[in-house]
Amino acid sequence: MQKIKKIILADFDGYCLNKFLKLEQPSWTKVFIYKMIRKKNITINGLKIVDIRHKLKEGDVVEFYGCTTLSKPTKLESLKPLRVIFESENLIIVDKESKMPVQEDDKHPFNNMNNRLLKHLNYSKEEGWKPVFIHRLDLNTTGLLIGSKNYQTFLKLNAAQKGLKIKKSYKALVHGHIPFKRREISCFLLKKDGRVSISRKQVEGAKESKTIANFLQFIPSINSTLLELTLITGRTHQIRAHMSYIKHPVRGDQKYGVEKDKKKFPYPALCAYRIEFSEDIGLEEVRGKSFQTNDIWFEKAI
């Protein structure tokens, strides 16, 4: 290892030190980064730093000992191109297909939406902050994703999500005939071992969840109802768990329901089809605008 000196660019203003070090040294584990910081092996502007979440500022000089030899570059050019719905200097909205994870995992370390975004933007490590999608969709959930091209936009989009200034609507095909035109579904979700359990009352570790469900169409031939669902909160598997909770599970969902027609519905009939931005979101290019996809696979099946 040798001494490395980095000057913080505007894109990293407000970025956490531990995340910056992970970006600079991908082989470093979280434990190793914390150890390096706590042992005062990292300096900023000549001062030793012990706070792992120290916020960087533009112009800061960060010095540490690390590896300057880059690992073999990943061949991003082999990945499929993105289906772009909208793109500006700061952000991008794309349409995700099924069987495609947003983030890397043990089964998909390379072929994922985040890496496809890097390919689309011709990203190189020297550019600094790594563009990323700001939210997730389940592996087999199709639909719209918002990606940030720089850190400042990432912060604004995250704040907008928390402030409920980004409205996300889904379409879903569910079992049975829905007896209502509109309903707010509210309960508590507890995540454990890759799925969530549902409770009417608050229990330790559970988080409140709310979804607005609107009736669109009943299809008698397959005894199913098409719904529009708008998230008030954004919990893991929220819509799928909520539909199971009201005894109308999503077609094709084997985790929270039972699907007999696996040929027609091989995975959950759920699509994040529409995104709306409020007038006060703070990003001029999407202020007051909405975007949607009409490529909804299960609507073609009915």
CSV table of C-alpha atoms in Angstrom, one decimal:
chain,number,residue,atom,x,y,z
A,1,MET,CA,0.0,0.0,0.0
A,2,GLN,CA,1.1,3.6,-0.6
A,3,LYS,CA,0.0,7.0,0.6
A,4,ILE,CA,-3.0,8.4,-1.4
A,5,LYS,CA,-4.1,12.0,-1.5
A,6,LYS,CA,-7.5,13.0,-2.7
A,7,ILE,CA,-9.1,16.4,-3.0
A,8,ILE,CA,-12.9,16.4,-2.5
A,9,LEU,CA,-14.8,17.6,-5.5
A,10,ALA,CA,-18.2,19.4,-5.3
A,11,ASP,CA,-20.0,16.1,-6.2
A,12,PHE,CA,-18.9,14.7,-2.8
A,13,ASP,CA,-19.8,17.7,-0.6
A,14,GLY,CA,-21.7,16.2,2.3
A,15,TYR,CA,-20.7,12.6,1.5
A,16,CYS,CA,-19.8,10.3,4.5
A,17,LEU,CA,-16.1,9.5,4.9
A,18,ASN,CA,-16.7,5.7,5.2
A,19,LYS,CA,-18.7,5.6,1.9
A,20,PHE,CA,-16.0,7.6,0.2
A,21,LEU,CA,-13.3,5.2,1.3
A,22,LYS,CA,-15.4,2.3,0.1
A,23,LEU,CA,-15.7,3.9,-3.3
A,24,GLU,CA,-11.9,4.6,-3.5
A,25,GLN,CA,-11.0,1.1,-2.2
A,26,PRO,CA,-13.6,-1.4,-3.3
A,27,SER,CA,-11.8,-4.3,-1.7
A,28,TRP,CA,-12.0,-2.8,1.8
A,29,THR,CA,-14.7,-4.3,4.0
A,30,LYS,CA,-16.8,-2.1,6.3
A,31,VAL,CA,-15.0,-3.6,9.3
A,32,PHE,CA,-11.6,-2.7,7.8
A,33,ILE,CA,-12.7,0.8,7.0
A,34,TYR,CA,-13.9,1.4,10.6
A,35,LYS,CA,-10.6,0.0,11.9
A,36,MET,CA,-8.6,2.3,9.7
A,37,ILE,CA,-10.6,5.3,10.9
A,38,ARG,CA,-10.6,4.4,14.6
A,39,LYS,CA,-6.8,3.8,14.5
A,40,LYS,CA,-6.5,7.4,13.2
A,41,ASN,CA,-5.0,6.2,9.9
A,42,ILE,CA,-7.1,8.7,7.9
A,43,THR,CA,-6.4,12.4,7.9
A,44,ILE,CA,-8.5,15.3,6.5
A,45,ASN,CA,-6.8,18.6,6.0
A,46,GLY,CA,-3.9,17.2,8.1
A,47,LEU,CA,-6.1,16.3,11.0
A,48,LYS,CA,-6.7,12.7,12.2
A,49,ILE,CA,-10.4,11.7,11.9
A,50,VAL,CA,-12.0,9.1,14.2
A,51,ASP,CA,-15.7,9.7,13.3
A,52,ILE,CA,-16.6,7.1,10.7
A,53,ARG,CA,-19.6,9.2,9.5
A,54,HIS,CA,-17.6,12.4,9.2
A,55,LYS,CA,-19.2,14.5,6.4
A,56,LEU,CA,-16.8,15.6,3.7
A,57,LYS,CA,-16.7,19.2,2.3
A,58,GLU,CA,-15.7,20.4,-1.1
A,59,GLY,CA,-11.9,21.2,-1.1
A,60,ASP,CA,-11.1,18.8,1.8
A,61,VAL,CA,-7.8,16.9,1.4
A,62,VAL,CA,-8.2,13.3,2.4
A,63,GLU,CA,-5.0,11.2,2.9
A,64,PHE,CA,-4.8,7.5,3.6
A,65,TYR,CA,-2.7,4.4,2.7
A,66,GLY,CA,-4.3,2.2,0.1
A,67,CYS,CA,-3.9,0.4,-3.2
A,68,THR,CA,-3.4,2.4,-6.3
A,69,THR,CA,-3.7,-0.6,-8.7
A,70,LEU,CA,-7.2,-0.9,-10.0
A,71,SER,CA,-8.8,-4.3,-10.2
A,72,LYS,CA,-9.7,-5.7,-13.6
A,73,PRO,CA,-12.5,-3.6,-15.0
A,74,THR,CA,-15.9,-5.1,-15.3
A,75,LYS,CA,-17.0,-5.5,-19.0
A,76,LEU,CA,-20.1,-3.3,-18.8
A,77,GLU,CA,-20.4,-3.3,-22.5
A,78,SER,CA,-21.8,-6.8,-22.4
A,79,LEU,CA,-24.9,-5.7,-20.5
A,80,LYS,CA,-28.2,-4.9,-22.1
A,81,PRO,CA,-29.1,-1.3,-22.7
A,82,LEU,CA,-31.6,0.5,-20.5
A,83,ARG,CA,-35.1,1.3,-21.6
A,84,VAL,CA,-35.0,5.0,-21.0
A,85,ILE,CA,-38.3,6.9,-20.3
A,86,PHE,CA,-36.7,10.3,-19.5
A,87,GLU,CA,-33.2,11.6,-19.1
A,88,SER,CA,-31.6,14.9,-18.1
A,89,GLU,CA,-28.2,16.1,-16.9
A,90,ASN,CA,-29.0,15.1,-13.3
A,91,LEU,CA,-31.3,12.1,-13.4
A,92,ILE,CA,-32.8,9.3,-15.4
A,93,ILE,CA,-36.0,7.3,-15.4
A,94,VAL,CA,-36.0,3.8,-16.9
A,95,ASP,CA,-38.4,0.9,-17.3
A,96,LYS,CA,-37.1,-2.3,-15.6
A,97,GLU,CA,-38.0,-5.7,-16.9
A,98,SER,CA,-38.7,-8.8,-14.8
A,99,LYS,CA,-35.9,-11.2,-13.6
A,100,MET,CA,-33.6,-8.2,-13.1
A,101,PRO,CA,-32.3,-7.0,-9.7
A,102,VAL,CA,-31.7,-3.4,-9.1
A,103,GLN,CA,-28.6,-4.0,-6.9
A,104,GLU,CA,-26.0,-6.6,-7.0
A,105,ASP,CA,-26.5,-9.7,-4.8
A,106,ASP,CA,-24.9,-13.2,-4.5
A,107,LYS,CA,-26.9,-14.5,-7.5
A,108,HIS,CA,-26.5,-11.3,-9.6
A,109,PRO,CA,-23.1,-9.8,-8.8
A,110,PHE,CA,-22.7,-8.3,-12.3
A,111,ASN,CA,-26.0,-8.3,-14.3
A,112,ASN,CA,-28.1,-5.7,-12.4
A,113,MET,CA,-29.8,-2.4,-13.0
A,114,ASN,CA,-27.1,-0.3,-11.3
A,115,ASN,CA,-24.4,-1.7,-13.5
A,116,ARG,CA,-26.5,-1.2,-16.6
A,117,LEU,CA,-26.8,2.5,-15.5
A,118,LEU,CA,-23.0,2.7,-15.3
A,119,LYS,CA,-22.8,1.3,-18.8
A,120,HIS,CA,-25.4,3.8,-20.1
A,121,LEU,CA,-23.4,6.7,-18.7
A,122,ASN,CA,-20.0,5.4,-19.7
A,123,TYR,CA,-18.9,5.6,-16.1
A,124,SER,CA,-15.3,5.3,-15.1
A,125,LYS,CA,-14.0,5.2,-11.5
A,126,GLU,CA,-12.0,8.4,-12.0
A,127,GLU,CA,-15.2,10.3,-12.4
A,128,GLY,CA,-15.9,10.1,-8.6
A,129,TRP,CA,-19.4,9.4,-7.2
A,130,LYS,CA,-21.0,6.3,-8.7
A,131,PRO,CA,-24.5,6.9,-10.3
A,132,VAL,CA,-27.2,4.8,-8.7
A,133,PHE,CA,-30.9,4.1,-8.7
A,134,ILE,CA,-32.4,5.7,-5.6
A,135,HIS,CA,-35.0,3.1,-4.8
A,136,ARG,CA,-35.6,-0.6,-5.5
A,137,LEU,CA,-38.1,-2.9,-7.2
A,138,ASP,CA,-38.3,-6.6,-6.4
A,139,LEU,CA,-36.5,-8.9,-8.8
A,140,ASN,CA,-39.6,-9.8,-10.8
A,141,THR,CA,-41.5,-6.5,-10.4
A,142,THR,CA,-41.4,-4.5,-13.6
A,143,GLY,CA,-41.7,-0.7,-14.0
A,144,LEU,CA,-40.1,2.7,-13.4
A,145,LEU,CA,-36.9,3.4,-11.6
A,146,ILE,CA,-35.3,6.8,-10.8
A,147,GLY,CA,-31.6,7.0,-11.1
A,148,SER,CA,-29.3,9.8,-9.9
A,149,LYS,CA,-26.3,10.9,-11.9
A,150,ASN,CA,-24.6,12.9,-9.2
A,151,TYR,CA,-24.5,13.0,-5.4
A,152,GLN,CA,-26.3,16.4,-5.0
A,153,THR,CA,-29.2,15.1,-7.0
A,154,PHE,CA,-29.1,11.9,-5.0
A,155,LEU,CA,-29.6,14.0,-1.8
A,156,LYS,CA,-32.5,16.0,-3.3
A,157,LEU,CA,-34.3,12.9,-4.6
A,158,ASN,CA,-33.9,11.1,-1.3
A,159,ALA,CA,-35.2,14.1,0.6
A,160,ALA,CA,-38.1,14.3,-1.9
A,161,GLN,CA,-39.0,10.6,-1.2
A,162,LYS,CA,-39.0,11.1,2.5
A,163,GLY,CA,-41.0,14.3,2.1
A,164,LEU,CA,-43.6,12.4,0.0
A,165,LYS,CA,-42.9,14.6,-3.0
A,166,ILE,CA,-42.6,11.7,-5.3
A,167,LYS,CA,-45.8,9.7,-5.9
A,168,LYS,CA,-45.3,6.1,-7.1
A,169,SER,CA,-48.3,4.2,-8.5
A,170,TYR,CA,-48.5,0.6,-9.5
A,171,LYS,CA,-50.9,-1.6,-11.4
A,172,ALA,CA,-51.5,-5.1,-10.2
A,173,LEU,CA,-53.7,-8.0,-11.2
A,174,VAL,CA,-55.1,-9.8,-8.1
A,175,HIS,CA,-57.1,-12.9,-7.4
A,176,GLY,CA,-60.9,-12.6,-7.1
A,177,HIS,CA,-63.5,-9.8,-7.4
A,178,ILE,CA,-62.6,-6.7,-5.4
A,179,PRO,CA,-65.8,-5.4,-3.6
A,180,PHE,CA,-64.6,-1.8,-3.3
A,181,LYS,CA,-63.9,1.2,-5.5
A,182,ARG,CA,-61.3,2.7,-3.3
A,183,ARG,CA,-59.7,1.6,0.0
A,184,GLU,CA,-56.8,2.6,2.2
A,185,ILE,CA,-54.9,-0.5,3.4
A,186,SER,CA,-53.1,0.1,6.7
A,187,CYS,CA,-51.2,-2.4,8.8
A,188,PHE,CA,-47.8,-3.1,10.3
A,189,LEU,CA,-45.1,-5.1,8.5
A,190,LEU,CA,-42.3,-7.0,10.2
A,191,LYS,CA,-39.4,-8.1,7.9
A,192,LYS,CA,-37.7,-11.4,8.7
A,193,ASP,CA,-35.8,-13.9,6.6
A,194,GLY,CA,-36.6,-12.5,3.2
A,195,ARG,CA,-40.4,-12.0,3.7
A,196,VAL,CA,-42.7,-9.8,5.8
A,197,SER,CA,-45.4,-10.8,8.3
A,198,ILE,CA,-48.4,-8.6,8.9
A,199,SER,CA,-49.9,-7.3,12.1
A,200,ARG,CA,-52.9,-5.1,12.7
A,201,LYS,CA,-51.2,-3.7,15.8
A,202,GLN,CA,-47.8,-2.3,16.5
A,203,VAL,CA,-45.3,-5.0,17.5
A,204,GLU,CA,-41.6,-4.7,18.2
A,205,GLY,CA,-39.6,-4.2,15.0
A,206,ALA,CA,-42.7,-3.7,12.8
A,207,LYS,CA,-43.2,-0.6,10.6
A,208,GLU,CA,-46.4,1.1,9.7
A,209,SER,CA,-47.4,0.7,6.1
A,210,LYS,CA,-50.1,2.3,4.0
A,211,THR,CA,-51.4,1.7,0.4
A,212,ILE,CA,-54.3,3.3,-1.5
A,213,ALA,CA,-56.0,0.8,-3.7
A,214,ASN,CA,-58.3,1.9,-6.6
A,215,PHE,CA,-60.5,-0.5,-8.6
A,216,LEU,CA,-59.9,-0.4,-12.3
A,217,GLN,CA,-61.5,-3.5,-13.9
A,218,PHE,CA,-62.8,-7.0,-13.1
A,219,ILE,CA,-61.9,-9.8,-15.6
A,220,PRO,CA,-64.5,-12.6,-15.1
A,221,SER,CA,-62.7,-15.1,-17.4
A,222,ILE,CA,-59.8,-15.4,-15.0
A,223,ASN,CA,-61.6,-14.3,-11.9
A,224,SER,CA,-59.2,-11.4,-11.3
A,225,THR,CA,-59.3,-7.7,-10.7
A,226,LEU,CA,-57.0,-5.0,-12.1
A,227,LEU,CA,-56.0,-2.4,-9.4
A,228,GLU,CA,-54.1,0.8,-9.3
A,229,LEU,CA,-52.1,1.0,-6.1
A,230,THR,CA,-50.4,4.1,-4.7
A,231,LEU,CA,-47.8,3.8,-2.0
A,232,ILE,CA,-48.0,6.1,1.0
A,233,THR,CA,-45.1,4.3,2.6
A,234,GLY,CA,-42.5,2.2,0.8
A,235,ARG,CA,-41.8,-1.0,2.7
A,236,THR,CA,-40.3,-4.2,1.4
A,237,HIS,CA,-42.9,-6.3,-0.4
A,238,GLN,CA,-45.6,-3.8,0.8
A,239,ILE,CA,-48.1,-4.2,-2.0
A,240,ARG,CA,-47.7,-8.0,-2.2
A,241,ALA,CA,-48.2,-8.3,1.6
A,242,HIS,CA,-51.1,-5.9,1.6
A,243,MET,CA,-52.9,-7.8,-1.1
A,244,SER,CA,-52.4,-11.1,0.8
A,245,TYR,CA,-53.6,-9.4,3.9
A,246,ILE,CA,-57.0,-8.5,2.3
A,247,LYS,CA,-57.3,-12.0,0.8
A,248,HIS,CA,-56.7,-10.9,-2.8
A,249,PRO,CA,-53.1,-11.9,-3.4
A,250,VAL,CA,-51.3,-10.7,-6.6
A,251,ARG,CA,-51.5,-13.2,-9.5
A,252,GLY,CA,-48.3,-15.1,-9.9
A,253,ASP,CA,-47.1,-14.4,-6.4
A,254,GLN,CA,-45.9,-17.7,-4.8
A,255,LYS,CA,-44.5,-16.1,-1.7
A,256,TYR,CA,-47.7,-14.3,-0.4
A,257,GLY,CA,-50.3,-16.3,-2.4
A,258,VAL,CA,-50.9,-19.5,-4.4
A,259,GLU,CA,-50.8,-19.4,-8.2
A,260,LYS,CA,-52.2,-22.3,-10.1
A,261,ASP,CA,-51.7,-20.9,-13.6
A,262,LYS,CA,-47.9,-20.5,-13.6
A,263,LYS,CA,-47.7,-20.5,-17.3
A,264,LYS,CA,-49.8,-17.4,-17.7
A,265,PHE,CA,-48.5,-15.8,-14.5
A,266,PRO,CA,-44.9,-17.0,-13.9
A,267,TYR,CA,-44.1,-14.1,-11.5
A,268,PRO,CA,-46.1,-11.5,-9.7
A,269,ALA,CA,-48.4,-9.4,-11.9
A,270,LEU,CA,-47.2,-6.1,-10.5
A,271,CYS,CA,-45.8,-3.1,-12.3
A,272,ALA,CA,-44.6,0.3,-11.1
A,273,TYR,CA,-46.2,2.1,-14.0
A,274,ARG,CA,-46.3,5.8,-13.0
A,275,ILE,CA,-44.2,8.3,-11.1
A,276,GLU,CA,-45.3,11.9,-10.3
A,277,PHE,CA,-43.2,14.7,-9.0
A,278,SER,CA,-44.6,17.6,-6.9
A,279,GLU,CA,-44.3,21.2,-7.8
A,280,ASP,CA,-41.9,21.9,-5.0
A,281,ILE,CA,-39.4,19.0,-5.5
A,282,GLY,CA,-36.4,21.3,-6.1
A,283,LEU,CA,-35.4,19.7,-9.4
A,284,GLU,CA,-36.5,21.9,-12.3
A,285,GLU,CA,-36.4,19.2,-15.0
A,286,VAL,CA,-39.1,17.1,-13.3
A,287,ARG,CA,-41.0,19.7,-11.3
A,288,GLY,CA,-44.7,19.0,-11.6
A,289,LYS,CA,-44.2,16.3,-14.2
A,290,SER,CA,-45.4,12.7,-14.4
A,291,PHE,CA,-44.0,9.7,-16.3
A,292,GLN,CA,-45.4,6.3,-17.0
A,293,THR,CA,-44.9,3.1,-18.9
A,294,ASN,CA,-47.6,1.4,-21.0
A,295,ASP,CA,-45.6,-1.8,-21.4
A,296,ILE,CA,-47.4,-3.8,-18.7
A,297,TRP,CA,-47.0,-7.5,-19.5
A,298,PHE,CA,-50.0,-8.9,-17.6
A,299,GLU,CA,-52.4,-6.4,-19.2
A,300,LYS,CA,-51.5,-8.2,-22.5
A,301,ALA,CA,-52.4,-11.5,-20.9
A,302,ILE,CA,-56.0,-10.4,-20.2
